[in-house]
Amino acid sequence: MGQDRIAMIGIFDSGVGGLTVVKELRQRLPHASFIYLGDNARTPYGNRSQEIIRQYSAEDVDFLISKGATAIVVACNTASALAGDYLKEKYDLPIFEVITPAAEAAAKGSAGRVGVIGTRGTIGSGAYEKAIKNFKQSAEVFSQACPLLVPLAEENWFSRAETKMIIRSYLQPLKVKSIDTLILGCTHYPLLKKNIQAKIGNRIKLVDPAEEVINKLVEYLASQPNGTSEQIMEFYATDPAARFKEIGEGWLKEKITLKKAGF
Ligand code: DGL
């Protein structure tokens, strides 16, 4: 008699940022088994070409499959934007990227004026705009690349005066467009949520792609057989540097053992 195979969620990101998705997963599904891969040796993905993002993302997925993943979460907004469809076509297992669920939540909750912030790659791809319009044809979408926010979040400069100033200047062009909803389209931005909300105004609805993708994962897992195996939580990095572990433990508020992903 075979035991039901427990779902093993493989989560990848260009680096440490996807741990915001792991954090959400830990809160919503504390007993879920997962393997995390941060491709920090090749980070950032945010300024790279589509060809390279697709190649790196496929290598990340191959690694997670080799470790036993039965479903994949593309935590990285840039990888979701530039390689999400490609991965869905290439692989047989379920692929959950962040763009579609975040676009759906934004379209459904918005009166029609949606702002999107993200890396240059994500914004340049137009993926959010396209996905939002799939859910709400009449929506107007205003986008802004905010490349300086990733290093600020990694330095934990969440409420420094410099960070507030930079956020204000990035959000100003969206503010004048009278958006009613704003998608935090990068793994790191939910860490700056308070600050972003303060600058954009309390009436603007913020959409966190990490929350939205985990909602979809929760629905999917509810349809899967319950396994009985012991919980597995593994963290890999392509460069298991001390700083990765330090940042990760600070964000997750739990200890992690970081192993080297060799591929
Ligand atoms: N993880 C990336 C994203 O969500 C941000 C960091 C990077 O540029 O690699 O778009």
Coordinates of C-alpha atoms in Angstrom, one line a residue, residues 103-213:
A103 CA -3.6 41.3 -11.4
E104 CA -6.9 39.5 -10.7
A105 CA -7.1 40.9 -7.1
A106 CA -6.3 44.4 -8.4
A107 CA -8.8 44.3 -11.2
K108 CA -11.6 43.0 -9.0
G109 CA -10.9 45.5 -6.2
S110 CA -10.3 48.5 -8.3
A111 CA -12.7 51.1 -9.7
G112 CA -10.5 51.2 -12.8
R113 CA -7.2 53.0 -12.1
V114 CA -4.4 50.7 -11.1
G115 CA -0.8 51.5 -10.3
V116 CA 2.0 49.0 -10.6
I117 CA 5.5 49.3 -9.2
G118 CA 8.3 46.8 -9.8
T119 CA 11.7 46.2 -11.3
R120 CA 12.6 47.6 -14.7
G121 CA 12.2 44.1 -16.1
T122 CA 8.7 43.6 -14.7
I123 CA 7.5 47.1 -15.7
G124 CA 9.2 47.0 -19.1
S125 CA 7.5 43.6 -19.9
G126 CA 4.0 45.1 -19.6
A127 CA 2.9 41.8 -18.0
Y128 CA 0.9 43.3 -15.2
E129 CA -0.9 45.7 -17.5
K130 CA -1.8 42.8 -19.9
A131 CA -3.0 40.6 -17.1
I132 CA -5.0 43.4 -15.4
K133 CA -6.8 44.1 -18.7
N134 CA -7.6 40.4 -19.1
F135 CA -9.6 40.7 -15.9
K136 CA -10.9 44.2 -16.5
Q137 CA -10.7 45.5 -20.1
S138 CA -11.6 49.1 -19.1
A139 CA -8.9 49.4 -16.4
E140 CA -6.3 52.1 -16.8
V141 CA -2.8 51.0 -15.7
F142 CA 0.0 53.3 -14.7
S143 CA 3.4 51.7 -14.1
Q144 CA 6.6 52.8 -12.4
A145 CA 10.0 51.0 -12.1
C146 CA 11.5 51.5 -8.6
P147 CA 14.9 49.9 -8.8
L148 CA 16.3 51.5 -5.7
L149 CA 13.8 49.9 -3.4
V150 CA 15.4 46.4 -3.5
P151 CA 18.8 47.4 -1.9
L152 CA 17.0 49.6 0.6
A153 CA 14.8 46.7 1.7
E154 CA 17.9 44.4 1.9
E155 CA 19.6 46.9 4.2
N156 CA 16.4 46.9 6.3
W157 CA 16.1 50.6 5.8
F158 CA 12.4 50.4 6.1
S159 CA 11.6 53.7 7.7
R160 CA 14.8 55.8 7.2
A161 CA 14.3 59.4 5.9
E162 CA 16.3 58.5 2.7
T163 CA 13.9 55.6 2.0
K164 CA 10.8 57.8 2.6
M165 CA 12.2 60.4 0.2
I166 CA 12.9 57.9 -2.6
I167 CA 9.5 56.2 -2.1
R168 CA 7.8 59.7 -2.4
S169 CA 9.6 60.5 -5.6
Y170 CA 8.8 57.1 -7.2
L171 CA 5.1 57.3 -6.2
Q172 CA 4.5 60.9 -7.2
P173 CA 3.8 60.1 -10.9
L174 CA 1.3 57.5 -9.8
K175 CA -0.3 59.8 -7.3
V176 CA -1.1 62.5 -9.9
K177 CA -2.8 59.8 -12.0
S178 CA -5.3 59.3 -9.1
I179 CA -4.9 55.6 -8.9
D180 CA -7.2 53.7 -6.5
T181 CA -5.2 50.5 -6.3
L182 CA -1.4 49.8 -6.2
I183 CA 0.3 46.5 -6.9
L184 CA 3.5 45.9 -5.0
G185 CA 5.0 44.1 -7.9
C186 CA 8.4 43.0 -6.5
T187 CA 9.3 40.5 -3.8
H188 CA 10.9 43.2 -1.6
Y189 CA 8.1 45.8 -1.6
P190 CA 5.8 44.2 0.9
L191 CA 8.5 44.9 3.5
L192 CA 8.1 48.6 2.7
K193 CA 4.3 48.4 2.8
K194 CA 3.7 50.8 5.7
N195 CA 5.9 53.4 4.1
I196 CA 4.4 53.0 0.7
Q197 CA 0.9 53.2 2.2
A198 CA 1.8 56.4 4.0
K199 CA 3.2 58.0 0.9
I200 CA 0.4 57.0 -1.5
G201 CA -2.4 57.6 0.9
N202 CA -4.6 55.5 3.1
R203 CA -7.5 55.3 0.6
I204 CA -5.4 53.5 -2.0
K205 CA -5.7 49.7 -1.8
L206 CA -2.4 47.9 -1.8
V207 CA -2.2 44.5 -3.5
D208 CA 0.6 42.1 -2.2
P209 CA 1.4 39.4 -4.8
A210 CA 2.8 37.2 -2.1
E211 CA -0.6 37.0 -0.4
E212 CA -2.4 36.5 -3.7
V213 CA -0.2 33.7 -4.9

